[in-house]
Short mmCIF file of C-alpha atoms in Angstrom, two decimals:
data_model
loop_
_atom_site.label_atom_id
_atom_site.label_comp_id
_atom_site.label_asym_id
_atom_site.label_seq_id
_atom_site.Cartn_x
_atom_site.Cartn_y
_atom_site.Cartn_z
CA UNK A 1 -134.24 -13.62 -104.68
CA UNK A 2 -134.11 -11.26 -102.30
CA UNK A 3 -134.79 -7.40 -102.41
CA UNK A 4 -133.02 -5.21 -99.83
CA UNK A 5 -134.78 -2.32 -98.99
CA UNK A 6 -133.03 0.12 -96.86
CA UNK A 7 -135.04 3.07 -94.56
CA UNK A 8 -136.88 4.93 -97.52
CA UNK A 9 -134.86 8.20 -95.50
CA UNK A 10 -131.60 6.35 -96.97
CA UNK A 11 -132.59 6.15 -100.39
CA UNK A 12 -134.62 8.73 -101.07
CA UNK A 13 -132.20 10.91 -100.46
CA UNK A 14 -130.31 9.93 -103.55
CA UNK A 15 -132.95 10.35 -106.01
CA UNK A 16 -134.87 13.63 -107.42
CA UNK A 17 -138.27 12.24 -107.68
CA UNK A 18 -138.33 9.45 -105.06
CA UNK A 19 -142.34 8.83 -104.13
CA UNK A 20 -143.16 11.99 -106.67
CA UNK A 21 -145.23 12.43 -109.67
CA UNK A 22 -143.71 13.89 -112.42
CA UNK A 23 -144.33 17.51 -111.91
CA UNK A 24 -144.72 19.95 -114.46
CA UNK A 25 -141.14 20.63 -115.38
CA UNK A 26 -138.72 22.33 -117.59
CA UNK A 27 -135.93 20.94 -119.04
CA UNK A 28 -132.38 22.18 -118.19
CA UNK A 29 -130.62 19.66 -120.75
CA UNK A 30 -127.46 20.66 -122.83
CA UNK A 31 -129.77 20.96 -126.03
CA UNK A 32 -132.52 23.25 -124.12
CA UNK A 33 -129.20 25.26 -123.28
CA UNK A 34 -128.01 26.09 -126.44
CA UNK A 35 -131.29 27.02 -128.03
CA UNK A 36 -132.08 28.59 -124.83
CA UNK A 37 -132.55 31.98 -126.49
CA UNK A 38 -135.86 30.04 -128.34
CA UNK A 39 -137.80 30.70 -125.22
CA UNK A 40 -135.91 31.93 -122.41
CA UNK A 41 -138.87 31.55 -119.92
CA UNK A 42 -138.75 28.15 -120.03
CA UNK A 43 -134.78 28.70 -119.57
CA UNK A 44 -135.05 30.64 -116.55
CA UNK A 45 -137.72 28.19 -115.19
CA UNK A 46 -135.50 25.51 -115.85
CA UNK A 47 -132.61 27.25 -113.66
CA UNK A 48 -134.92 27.89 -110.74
CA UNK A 49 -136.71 24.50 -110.52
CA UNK A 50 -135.67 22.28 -107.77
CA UNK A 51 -135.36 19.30 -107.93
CA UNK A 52 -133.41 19.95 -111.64
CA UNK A 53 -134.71 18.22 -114.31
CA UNK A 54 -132.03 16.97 -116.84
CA UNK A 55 -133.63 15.78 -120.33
CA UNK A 56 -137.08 14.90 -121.03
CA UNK A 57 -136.08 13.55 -124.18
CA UNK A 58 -137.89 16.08 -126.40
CA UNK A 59 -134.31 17.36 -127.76
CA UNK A 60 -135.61 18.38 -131.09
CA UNK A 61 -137.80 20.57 -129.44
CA UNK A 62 -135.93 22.58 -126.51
CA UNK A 63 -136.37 24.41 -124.94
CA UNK A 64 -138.62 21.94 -123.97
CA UNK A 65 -140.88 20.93 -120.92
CA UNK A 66 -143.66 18.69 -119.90
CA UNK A 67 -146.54 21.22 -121.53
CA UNK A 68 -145.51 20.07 -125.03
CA UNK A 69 -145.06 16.72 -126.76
CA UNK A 70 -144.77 16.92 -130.21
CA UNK A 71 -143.65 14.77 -132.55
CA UNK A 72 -140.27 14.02 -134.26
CA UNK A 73 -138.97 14.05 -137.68
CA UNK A 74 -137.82 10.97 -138.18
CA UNK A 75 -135.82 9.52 -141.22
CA UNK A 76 -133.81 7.06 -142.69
CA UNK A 77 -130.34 7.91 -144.00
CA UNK A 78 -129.63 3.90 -144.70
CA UNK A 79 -129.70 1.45 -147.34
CA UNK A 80 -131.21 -1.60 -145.29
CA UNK A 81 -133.49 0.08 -142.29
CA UNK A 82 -133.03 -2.07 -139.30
CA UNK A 83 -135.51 0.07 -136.90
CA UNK A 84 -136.43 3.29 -138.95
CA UNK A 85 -139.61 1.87 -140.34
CA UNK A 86 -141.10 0.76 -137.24
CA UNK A 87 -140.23 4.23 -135.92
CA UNK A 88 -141.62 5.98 -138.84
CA UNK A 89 -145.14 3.82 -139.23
CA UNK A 90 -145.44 3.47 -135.07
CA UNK A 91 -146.52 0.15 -134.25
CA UNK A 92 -149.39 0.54 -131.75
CA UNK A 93 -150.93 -3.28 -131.88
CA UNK A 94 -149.62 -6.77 -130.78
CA UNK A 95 -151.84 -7.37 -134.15
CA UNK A 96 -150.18 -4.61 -136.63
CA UNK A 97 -146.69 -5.64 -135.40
CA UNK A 98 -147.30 -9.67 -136.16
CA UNK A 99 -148.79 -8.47 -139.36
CA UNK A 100 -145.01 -6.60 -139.90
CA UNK A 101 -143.56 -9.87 -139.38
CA UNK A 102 -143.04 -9.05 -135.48
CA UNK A 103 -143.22 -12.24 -132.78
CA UNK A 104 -141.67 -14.61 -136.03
CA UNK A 105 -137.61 -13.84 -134.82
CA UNK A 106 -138.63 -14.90 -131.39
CA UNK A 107 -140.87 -17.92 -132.58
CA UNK A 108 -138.17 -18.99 -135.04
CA UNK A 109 -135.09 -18.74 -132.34
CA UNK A 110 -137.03 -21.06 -129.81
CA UNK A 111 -138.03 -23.88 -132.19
CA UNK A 112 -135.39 -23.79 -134.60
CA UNK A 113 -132.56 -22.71 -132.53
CA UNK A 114 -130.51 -23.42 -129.83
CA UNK A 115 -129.37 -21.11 -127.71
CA UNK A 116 -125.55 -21.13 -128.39
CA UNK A 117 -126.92 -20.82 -131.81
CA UNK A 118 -128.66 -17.65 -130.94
CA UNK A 119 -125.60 -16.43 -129.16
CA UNK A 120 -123.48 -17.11 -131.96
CA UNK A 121 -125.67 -15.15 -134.74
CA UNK A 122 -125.48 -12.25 -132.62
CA UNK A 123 -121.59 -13.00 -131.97
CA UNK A 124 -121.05 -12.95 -136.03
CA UNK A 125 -123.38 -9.79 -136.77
CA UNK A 126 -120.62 -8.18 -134.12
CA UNK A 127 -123.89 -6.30 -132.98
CA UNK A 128 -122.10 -3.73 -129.78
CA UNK A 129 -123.72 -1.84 -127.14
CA UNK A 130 -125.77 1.21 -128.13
CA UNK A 131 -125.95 2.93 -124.74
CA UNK A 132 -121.91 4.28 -124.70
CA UNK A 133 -119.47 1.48 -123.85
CA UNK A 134 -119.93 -0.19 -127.50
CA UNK A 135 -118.99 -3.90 -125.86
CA UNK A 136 -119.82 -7.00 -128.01
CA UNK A 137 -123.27 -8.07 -127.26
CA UNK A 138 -122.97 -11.58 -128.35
CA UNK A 139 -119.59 -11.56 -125.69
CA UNK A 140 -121.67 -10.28 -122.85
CA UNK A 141 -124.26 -13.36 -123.43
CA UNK A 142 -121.79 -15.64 -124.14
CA UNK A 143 -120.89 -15.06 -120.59
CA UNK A 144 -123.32 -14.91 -118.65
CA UNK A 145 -125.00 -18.12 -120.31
CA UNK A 146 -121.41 -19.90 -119.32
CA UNK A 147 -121.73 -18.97 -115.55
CA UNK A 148 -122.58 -22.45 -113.80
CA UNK A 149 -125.54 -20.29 -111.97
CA UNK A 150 -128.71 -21.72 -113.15
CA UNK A 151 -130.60 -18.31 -112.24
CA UNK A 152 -130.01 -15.73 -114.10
CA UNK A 153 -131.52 -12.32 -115.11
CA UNK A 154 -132.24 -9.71 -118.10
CA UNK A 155 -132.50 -6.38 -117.53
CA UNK A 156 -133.10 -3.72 -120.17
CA UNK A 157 -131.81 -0.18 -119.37
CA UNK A 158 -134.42 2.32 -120.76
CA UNK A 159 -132.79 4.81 -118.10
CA UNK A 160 -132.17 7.03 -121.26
CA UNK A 161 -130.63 9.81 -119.20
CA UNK A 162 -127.53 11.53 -121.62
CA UNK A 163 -129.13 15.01 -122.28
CA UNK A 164 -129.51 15.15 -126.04
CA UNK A 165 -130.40 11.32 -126.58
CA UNK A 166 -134.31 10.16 -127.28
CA UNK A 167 -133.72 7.44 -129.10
CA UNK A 168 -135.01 4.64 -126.89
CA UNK A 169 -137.40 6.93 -125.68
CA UNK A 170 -139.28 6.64 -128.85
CA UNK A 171 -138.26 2.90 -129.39
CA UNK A 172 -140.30 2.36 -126.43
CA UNK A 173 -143.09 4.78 -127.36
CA UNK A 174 -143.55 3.62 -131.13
CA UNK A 175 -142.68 0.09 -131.56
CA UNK A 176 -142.59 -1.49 -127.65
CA UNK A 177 -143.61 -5.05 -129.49
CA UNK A 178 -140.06 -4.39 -131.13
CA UNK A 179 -138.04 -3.91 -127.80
CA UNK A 180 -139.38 -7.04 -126.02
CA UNK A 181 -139.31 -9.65 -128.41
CA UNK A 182 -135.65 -8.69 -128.65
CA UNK A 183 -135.95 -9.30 -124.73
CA UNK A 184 -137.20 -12.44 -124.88
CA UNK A 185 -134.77 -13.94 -127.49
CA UNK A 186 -131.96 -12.37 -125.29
CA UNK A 187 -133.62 -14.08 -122.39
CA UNK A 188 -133.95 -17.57 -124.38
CA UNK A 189 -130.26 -17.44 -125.21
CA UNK A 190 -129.38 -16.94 -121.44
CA UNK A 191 -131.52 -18.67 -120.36
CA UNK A 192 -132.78 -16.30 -117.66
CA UNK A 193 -136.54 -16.82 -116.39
CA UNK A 194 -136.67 -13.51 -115.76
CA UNK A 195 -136.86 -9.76 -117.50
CA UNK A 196 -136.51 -6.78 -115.63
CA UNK A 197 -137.37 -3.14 -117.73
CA UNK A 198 -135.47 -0.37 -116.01
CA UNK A 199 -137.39 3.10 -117.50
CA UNK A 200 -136.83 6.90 -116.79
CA UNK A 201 -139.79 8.33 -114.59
CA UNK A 202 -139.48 11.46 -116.96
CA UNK A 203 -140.94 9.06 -119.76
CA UNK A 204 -144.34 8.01 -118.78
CA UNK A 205 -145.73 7.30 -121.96
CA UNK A 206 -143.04 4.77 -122.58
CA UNK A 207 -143.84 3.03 -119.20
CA UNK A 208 -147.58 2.66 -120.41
CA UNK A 209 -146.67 1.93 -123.82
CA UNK A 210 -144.08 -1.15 -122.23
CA UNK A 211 -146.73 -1.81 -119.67
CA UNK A 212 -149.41 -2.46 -122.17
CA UNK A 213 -147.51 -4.09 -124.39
CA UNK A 214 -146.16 -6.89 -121.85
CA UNK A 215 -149.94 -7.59 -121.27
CA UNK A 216 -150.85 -8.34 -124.58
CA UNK A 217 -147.59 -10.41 -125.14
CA UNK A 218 -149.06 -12.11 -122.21
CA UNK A 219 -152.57 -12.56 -123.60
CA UNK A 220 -150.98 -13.64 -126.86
CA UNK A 221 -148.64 -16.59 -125.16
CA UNK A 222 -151.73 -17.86 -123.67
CA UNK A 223 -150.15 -19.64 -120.83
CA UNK A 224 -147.02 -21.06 -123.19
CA UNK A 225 -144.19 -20.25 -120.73
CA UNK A 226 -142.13 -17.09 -120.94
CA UNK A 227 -140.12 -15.68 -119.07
CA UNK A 228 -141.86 -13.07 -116.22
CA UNK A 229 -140.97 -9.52 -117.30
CA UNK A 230 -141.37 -6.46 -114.60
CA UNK A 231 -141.05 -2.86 -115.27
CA UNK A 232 -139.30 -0.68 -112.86
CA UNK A 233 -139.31 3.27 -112.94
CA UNK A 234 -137.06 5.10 -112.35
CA UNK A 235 -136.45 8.30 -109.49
CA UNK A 236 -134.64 11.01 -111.27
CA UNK A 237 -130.80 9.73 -110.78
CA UNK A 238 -128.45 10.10 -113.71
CA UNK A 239 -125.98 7.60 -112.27
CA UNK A 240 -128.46 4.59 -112.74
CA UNK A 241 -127.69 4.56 -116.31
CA UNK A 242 -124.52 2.76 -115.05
CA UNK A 243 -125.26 -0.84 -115.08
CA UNK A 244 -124.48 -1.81 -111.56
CA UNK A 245 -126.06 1.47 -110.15
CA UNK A 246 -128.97 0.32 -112.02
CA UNK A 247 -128.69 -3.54 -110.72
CA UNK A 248 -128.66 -1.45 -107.12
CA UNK A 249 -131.60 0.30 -108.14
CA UNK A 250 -133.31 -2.46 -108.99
CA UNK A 251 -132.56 -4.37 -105.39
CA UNK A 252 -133.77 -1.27 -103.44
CA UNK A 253 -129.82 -0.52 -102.42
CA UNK A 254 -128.53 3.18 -103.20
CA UNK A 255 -127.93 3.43 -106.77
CA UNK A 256 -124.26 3.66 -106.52
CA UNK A 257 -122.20 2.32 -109.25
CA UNK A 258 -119.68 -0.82 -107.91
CA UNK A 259 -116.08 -1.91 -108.44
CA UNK A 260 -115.76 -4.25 -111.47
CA UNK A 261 -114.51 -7.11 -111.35
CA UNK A 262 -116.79 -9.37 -110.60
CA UNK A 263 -118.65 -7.90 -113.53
CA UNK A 264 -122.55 -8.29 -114.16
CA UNK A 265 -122.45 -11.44 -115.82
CA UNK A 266 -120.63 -13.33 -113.51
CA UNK A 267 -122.79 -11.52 -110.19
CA UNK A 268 -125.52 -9.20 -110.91
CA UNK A 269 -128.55 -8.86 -109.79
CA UNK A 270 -129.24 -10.81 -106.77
CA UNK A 271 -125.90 -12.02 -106.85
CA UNK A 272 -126.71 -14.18 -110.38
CA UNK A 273 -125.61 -13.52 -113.87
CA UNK A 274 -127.32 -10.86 -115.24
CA UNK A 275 -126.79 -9.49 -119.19
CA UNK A 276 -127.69 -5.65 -118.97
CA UNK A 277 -128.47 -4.48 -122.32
CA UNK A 278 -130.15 -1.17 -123.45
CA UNK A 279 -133.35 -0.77 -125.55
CA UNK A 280 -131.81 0.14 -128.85
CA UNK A 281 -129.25 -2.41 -127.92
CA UNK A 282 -131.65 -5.26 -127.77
CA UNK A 283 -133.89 -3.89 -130.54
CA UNK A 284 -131.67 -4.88 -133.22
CA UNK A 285 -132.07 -8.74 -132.37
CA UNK A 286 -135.26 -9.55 -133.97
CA UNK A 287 -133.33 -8.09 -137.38
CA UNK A 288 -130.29 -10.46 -136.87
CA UNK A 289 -132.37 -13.63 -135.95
CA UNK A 290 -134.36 -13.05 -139.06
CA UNK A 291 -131.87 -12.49 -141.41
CA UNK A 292 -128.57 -13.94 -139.85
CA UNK A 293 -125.79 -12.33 -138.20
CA UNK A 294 -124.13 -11.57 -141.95
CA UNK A 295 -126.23 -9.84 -143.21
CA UNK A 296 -126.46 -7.47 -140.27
CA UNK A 297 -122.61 -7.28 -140.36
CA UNK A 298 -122.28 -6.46 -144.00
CA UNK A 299 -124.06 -3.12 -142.83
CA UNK A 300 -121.36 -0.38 -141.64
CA UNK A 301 -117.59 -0.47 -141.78
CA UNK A 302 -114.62 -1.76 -139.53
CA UNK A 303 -115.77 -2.10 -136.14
CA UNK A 304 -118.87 -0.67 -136.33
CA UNK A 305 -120.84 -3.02 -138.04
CA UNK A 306 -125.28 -2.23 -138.64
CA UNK A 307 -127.52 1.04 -138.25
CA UNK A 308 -127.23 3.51 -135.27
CA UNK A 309 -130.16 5.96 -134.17
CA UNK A 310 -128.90 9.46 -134.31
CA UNK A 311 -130.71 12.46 -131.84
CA UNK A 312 -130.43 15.80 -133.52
CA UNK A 313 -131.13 18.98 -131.70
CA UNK A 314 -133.67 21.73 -132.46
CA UNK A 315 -130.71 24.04 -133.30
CA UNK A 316 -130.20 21.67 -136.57
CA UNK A 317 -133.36 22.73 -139.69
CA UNK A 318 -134.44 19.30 -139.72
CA UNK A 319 -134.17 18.29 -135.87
CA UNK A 320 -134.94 14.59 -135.09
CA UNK A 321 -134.07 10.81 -134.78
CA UNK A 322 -132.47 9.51 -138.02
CA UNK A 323 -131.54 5.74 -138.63
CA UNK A 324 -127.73 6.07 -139.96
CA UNK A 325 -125.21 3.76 -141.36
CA UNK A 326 -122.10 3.23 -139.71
CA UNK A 327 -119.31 4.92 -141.56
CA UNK A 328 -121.28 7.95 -143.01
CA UNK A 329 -119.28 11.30 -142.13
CA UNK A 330 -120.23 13.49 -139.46
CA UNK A 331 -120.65 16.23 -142.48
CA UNK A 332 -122.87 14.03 -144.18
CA UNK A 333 -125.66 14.04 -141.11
CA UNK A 334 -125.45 17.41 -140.92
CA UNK A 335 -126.04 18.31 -144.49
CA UNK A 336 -128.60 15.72 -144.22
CA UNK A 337 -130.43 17.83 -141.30
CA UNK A 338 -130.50 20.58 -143.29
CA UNK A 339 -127.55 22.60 -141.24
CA UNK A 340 -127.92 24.89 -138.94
CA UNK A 341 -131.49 27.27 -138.59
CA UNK A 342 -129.17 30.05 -137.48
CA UNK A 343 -125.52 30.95 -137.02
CA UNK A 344 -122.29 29.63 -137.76
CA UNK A 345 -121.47 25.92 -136.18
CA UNK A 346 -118.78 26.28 -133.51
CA UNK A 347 -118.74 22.57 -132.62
CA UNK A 348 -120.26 19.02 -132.02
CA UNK A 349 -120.81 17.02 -128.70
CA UNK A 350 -121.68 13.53 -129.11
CA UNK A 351 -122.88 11.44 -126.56
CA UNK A 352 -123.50 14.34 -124.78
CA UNK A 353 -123.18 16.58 -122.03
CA UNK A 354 -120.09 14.23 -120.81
CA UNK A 355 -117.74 13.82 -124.12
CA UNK A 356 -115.04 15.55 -125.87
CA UNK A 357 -116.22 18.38 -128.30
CA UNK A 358 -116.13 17.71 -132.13
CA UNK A 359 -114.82 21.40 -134.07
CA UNK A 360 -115.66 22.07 -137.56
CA UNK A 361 -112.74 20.88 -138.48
CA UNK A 362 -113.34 17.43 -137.73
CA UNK A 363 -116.12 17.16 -139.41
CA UNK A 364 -114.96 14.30 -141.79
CA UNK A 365 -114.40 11.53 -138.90
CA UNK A 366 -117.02 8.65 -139.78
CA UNK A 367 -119.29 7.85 -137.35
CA UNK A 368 -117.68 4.96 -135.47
CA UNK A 369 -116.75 3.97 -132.41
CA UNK A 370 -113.13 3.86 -132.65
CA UNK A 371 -113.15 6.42 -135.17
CA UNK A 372 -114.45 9.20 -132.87
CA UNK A 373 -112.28 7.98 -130.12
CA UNK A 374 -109.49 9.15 -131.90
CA UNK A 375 -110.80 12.64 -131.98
CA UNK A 376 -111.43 12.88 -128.47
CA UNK A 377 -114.67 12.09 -128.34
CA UNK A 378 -117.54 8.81 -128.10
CA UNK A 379 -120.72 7.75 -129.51
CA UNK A 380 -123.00 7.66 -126.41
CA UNK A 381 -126.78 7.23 -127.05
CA UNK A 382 -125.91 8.86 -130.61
CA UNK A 383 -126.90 12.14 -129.55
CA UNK A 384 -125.67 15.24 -131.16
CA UNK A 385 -125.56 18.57 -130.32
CA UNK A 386 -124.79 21.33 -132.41
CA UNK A 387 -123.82 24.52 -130.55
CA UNK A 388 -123.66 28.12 -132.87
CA UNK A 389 -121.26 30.58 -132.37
CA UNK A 390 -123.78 32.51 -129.97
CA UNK A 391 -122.20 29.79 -127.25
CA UNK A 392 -119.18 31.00 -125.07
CA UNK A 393 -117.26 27.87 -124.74
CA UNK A 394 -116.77 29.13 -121.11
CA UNK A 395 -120.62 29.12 -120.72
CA UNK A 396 -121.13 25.44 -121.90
CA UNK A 397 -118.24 24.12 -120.27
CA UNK A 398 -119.94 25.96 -116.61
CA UNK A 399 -123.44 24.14 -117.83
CA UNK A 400 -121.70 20.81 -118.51
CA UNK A 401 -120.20 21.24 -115.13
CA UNK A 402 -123.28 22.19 -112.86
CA UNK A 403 -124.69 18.79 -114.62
CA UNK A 404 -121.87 16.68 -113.42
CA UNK A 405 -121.37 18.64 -109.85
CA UNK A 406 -125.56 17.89 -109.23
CA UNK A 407 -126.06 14.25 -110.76
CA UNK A 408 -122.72 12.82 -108.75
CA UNK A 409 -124.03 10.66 -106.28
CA UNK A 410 -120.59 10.97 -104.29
CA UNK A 411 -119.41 7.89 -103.95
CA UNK A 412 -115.88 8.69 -105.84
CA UNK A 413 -114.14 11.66 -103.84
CA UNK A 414 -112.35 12.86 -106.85
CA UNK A 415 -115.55 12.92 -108.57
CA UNK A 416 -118.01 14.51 -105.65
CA UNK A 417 -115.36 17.32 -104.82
CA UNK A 418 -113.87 17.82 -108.26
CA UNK A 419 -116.62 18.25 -110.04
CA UNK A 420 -117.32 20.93 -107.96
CA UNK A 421 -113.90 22.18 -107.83
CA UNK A 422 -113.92 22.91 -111.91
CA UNK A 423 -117.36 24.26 -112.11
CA UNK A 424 -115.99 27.07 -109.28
CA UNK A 425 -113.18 27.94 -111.58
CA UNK A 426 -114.58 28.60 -114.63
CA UNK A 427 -117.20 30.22 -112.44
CA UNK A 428 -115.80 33.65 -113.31
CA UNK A 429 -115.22 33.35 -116.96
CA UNK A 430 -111.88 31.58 -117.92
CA UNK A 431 -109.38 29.69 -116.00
CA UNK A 432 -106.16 31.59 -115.06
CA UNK A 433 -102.99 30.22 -116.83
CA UNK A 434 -101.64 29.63 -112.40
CA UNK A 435 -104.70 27.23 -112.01
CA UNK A 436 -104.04 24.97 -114.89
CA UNK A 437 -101.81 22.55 -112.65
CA UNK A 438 -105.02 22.14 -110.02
CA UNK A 439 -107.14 22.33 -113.34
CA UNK A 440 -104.95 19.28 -114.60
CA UNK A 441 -104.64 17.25 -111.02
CA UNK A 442 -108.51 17.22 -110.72
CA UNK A 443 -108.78 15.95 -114.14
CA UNK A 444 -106.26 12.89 -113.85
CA UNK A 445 -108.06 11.86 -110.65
CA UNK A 446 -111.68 12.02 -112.32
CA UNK A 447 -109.95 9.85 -115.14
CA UNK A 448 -108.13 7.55 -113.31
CA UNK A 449 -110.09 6.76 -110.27
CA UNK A 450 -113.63 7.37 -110.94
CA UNK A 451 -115.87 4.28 -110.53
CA UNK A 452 -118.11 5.16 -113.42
CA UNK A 453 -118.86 8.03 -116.75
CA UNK A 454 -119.93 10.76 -115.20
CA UNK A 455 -116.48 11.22 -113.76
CA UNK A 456 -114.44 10.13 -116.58
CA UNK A 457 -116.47 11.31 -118.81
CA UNK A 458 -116.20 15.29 -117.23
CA UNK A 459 -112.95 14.56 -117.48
CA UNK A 460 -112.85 14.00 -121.24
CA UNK A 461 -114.94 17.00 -121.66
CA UNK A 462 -113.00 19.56 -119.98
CA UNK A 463 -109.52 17.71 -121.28
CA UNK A 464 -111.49 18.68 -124.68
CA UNK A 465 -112.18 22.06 -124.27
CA UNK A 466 -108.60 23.19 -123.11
CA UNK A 467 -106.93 21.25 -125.77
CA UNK A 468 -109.64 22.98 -128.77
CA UNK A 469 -110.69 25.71 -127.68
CA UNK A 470 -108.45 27.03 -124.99
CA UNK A 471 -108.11 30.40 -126.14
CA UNK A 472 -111.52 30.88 -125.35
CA UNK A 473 -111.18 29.93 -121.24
CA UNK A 474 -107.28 30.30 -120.65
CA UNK A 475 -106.03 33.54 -119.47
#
């Protein structure tokens, strides 16, 4: 194992908050933007702070900074809770959580199971990535635990970044005993010795609440052998969320995303397998070792099979994280938040700030993962913002675009200059109807040759906007 740490000039660099404390801060998120006109002080302290601060994860809330933490409304919309009641009771005890039934998935998976038998439950419950690609978990294990490499690693991406998204934030806040024993099944069925925990620098109480949590894990093994688990925090750079970017993080190298293939699980981090799974992701294990793979697939619909945490925004009545079921209608959460507090909705963006926009129109797609593929757009985090018809699709579009032009890290040329390119031409307004060919070149090349989301995923966006909207920015 060995860590290569570049000049500290090199890397820090890259990062926002490289050897910094979290400073008081304001939040210039895509939420905080549309309900800007809540508190535009902390708007216009947003847009002068430097470095920028993206999402603190308080998205019911915004405009939001670090002065404030209250709580979120959280609820179940869902006839079998997977997560919701540990998010709703908070779970702030090794004791309380074995008391829930917590520690007994893990205990039952290493005694009575092996570990292709582990793989397999997850395989059947057809469990897929909650952080935006929606892969098949039980695939990604699967390979990695057939790699001939006896080393091999865990990591668990709480590098919650998508402005709009706090679900793992509060995963990791209210029920950390939850996360990690999904950890160290995932780690049993690997067979990796060893668990790294990736977390945002902009959520501190979920670092101590992780932190304190591995201890008394610890204290409660009592010298039984598990695997070693580390927490890493993390310096302010969107692009870590990208799995190898993250794996690069994690070896002291810039965080820049890599060519695939070879893919994580065949060299990761280190150069070993590694399975790179995010915290809602590996939350749901616990359920499906308990109860079997089945009955975690008989919840949701087609290919979206279980529960998914939803972030609403503050501009929704009843703002907050609610525990959904696969296959309910986009209409359905919103009547379920209550609507809007004020003005007419103009449109959706889920998976926010980088994914096609949802009109009212569309407002009977189910929530799936093909399903709002079709439309143009992708689940993300499950984070969705509601913007009012206060917002000048010109505006957002110019806000989405200073995001992408500031978090690129520059690696992809189409990506470090496009970006930039598209955020000067809607600079003034609109685009004119003689730019649209540029417009459309920059676009293809951020599609097609970008090494990870960010590029694609602006991309997608702007694609969106023209095709729905483009009355509003086409002259």
């Amino acid at each position: 194992m060995v860590r290569i740490n570049l000049p500290k000039k090199e890397i820090n660099t890259f990062y926002a908050f490289a050897d910094k404390e979290l400073p008081e801060e304001y939040c210039r998120g895509l939420s905080c933007f549309v309900n800007r006109n809540e508190n535009m002080d902390y708007w216009n302290k947003a847009k002068e702070q430097n470095p920028r601060t993206y999402c603190l994860g308080k998205c019911y809330s915004s405009p939001s900074s670090t002065n404030e933490d209250p709580k979120p409304l959280i609820d179940i919309i869902s006839k079998e809770p997977v997560l919701g009641n540990y998010l709703k009771n908070g779970i702030y005890s090794l004791k309380d959580y074995i008391k829930m039934g917590g520690m007994s998935s893990y205990e039952y998976a290493i005694t009575s199971l092996s570990q292709k038998d582990v793989i397999n439950e997850v395989k059947v419950s057809y469990l897929r990535g909650r952080g935006g690609a929606g892969f098949p978990t039980g695939l990604k294990w699967e390979s990695a635990y057939n790699q001939k490499e006896e080393e091999r690693y865990l990591i668990i991406n709480g590098d919650e970044g998508d402005p709009g998204a706090f679900s793992d934030r509060f995963l990791m806040e209210y029920s950390p005993y939850l996360v990690i024993e999904g950890a160290l099944i995932a780690a049993y069925a690997i067979n990796a010795k060893e668990i790294y925990f990736y977390i945002r620098r902009e959520y501190p109480k979920s670092i101590s609440r992780i932190k304190n949590a591995i201890i008394e894990i610890k204290n409660y093994f009592n010298g039984k052998k598990i695997p070693k688990i580390n927490v890493e925090i993390g310096k302010g750079s969107y692009v870590v969320g990208e799995e190898t970017a993250l794996i690069n993080a994690i070896m002291g190298r810039r965080p820049e995303p890599n060519s695939r293939p070879p893919y994580p699980t065949e060299r990761g981090l280190f150069g070993k397998p590694t399975v790179v799974n995010n915290v809602e992701t590996i939350s749901n294990i616990p359920y499906i070792i308990k109860n079997g793979g089945k009955k975690y697939y008989d919840l949701g619909f087609s290919k979206s099979r279980g529960t998914k945490l939803i972030s609403l925004n503050s501009l929704f009545k009843k703002p907050g994280l609610y525990e959904v079921e696969f296959g309910i209608t986009l209409d359905e959460i919103i009547k379920k938040a209550g609507g809007l507090k004020r003005g007419n909705l103009k449109g959706l963006i889920i998976g926010a700030p980088l994914s096609g926009i949802i009109t009212p129109e569309e407002l009977n797609t189910k929530l799936g993962y093909e399903e709002l593929k079709e439309i143009g757009s992708s689940l993300g985090h499950g984070n969705i913002i509601a913007f009012n018809d206060e917002t000048k699709i010109a505006d957002l579009l110019y806000e989405i675009l200073e995001f992408s032009s500031y978090e690129s890290c520059g690696k992809c040329t189409p990506c470090r200059l496009g970006t930039k390119k598209l955020k000067d031409l809607i600079s003034k307004g609109y685009f004119e109807k003689n730019e649209l060919k540029e417009v459309n070149d920059v676009l293809l090349a951020l599609k097609n040759t970008s090494l990870c989301g960010l590029g694609i995923g602006t991309g997608d966006v702007v694609f969106s906007i023209l095709n729905k909207y483009g009355n509003e920015v086409i002259r």
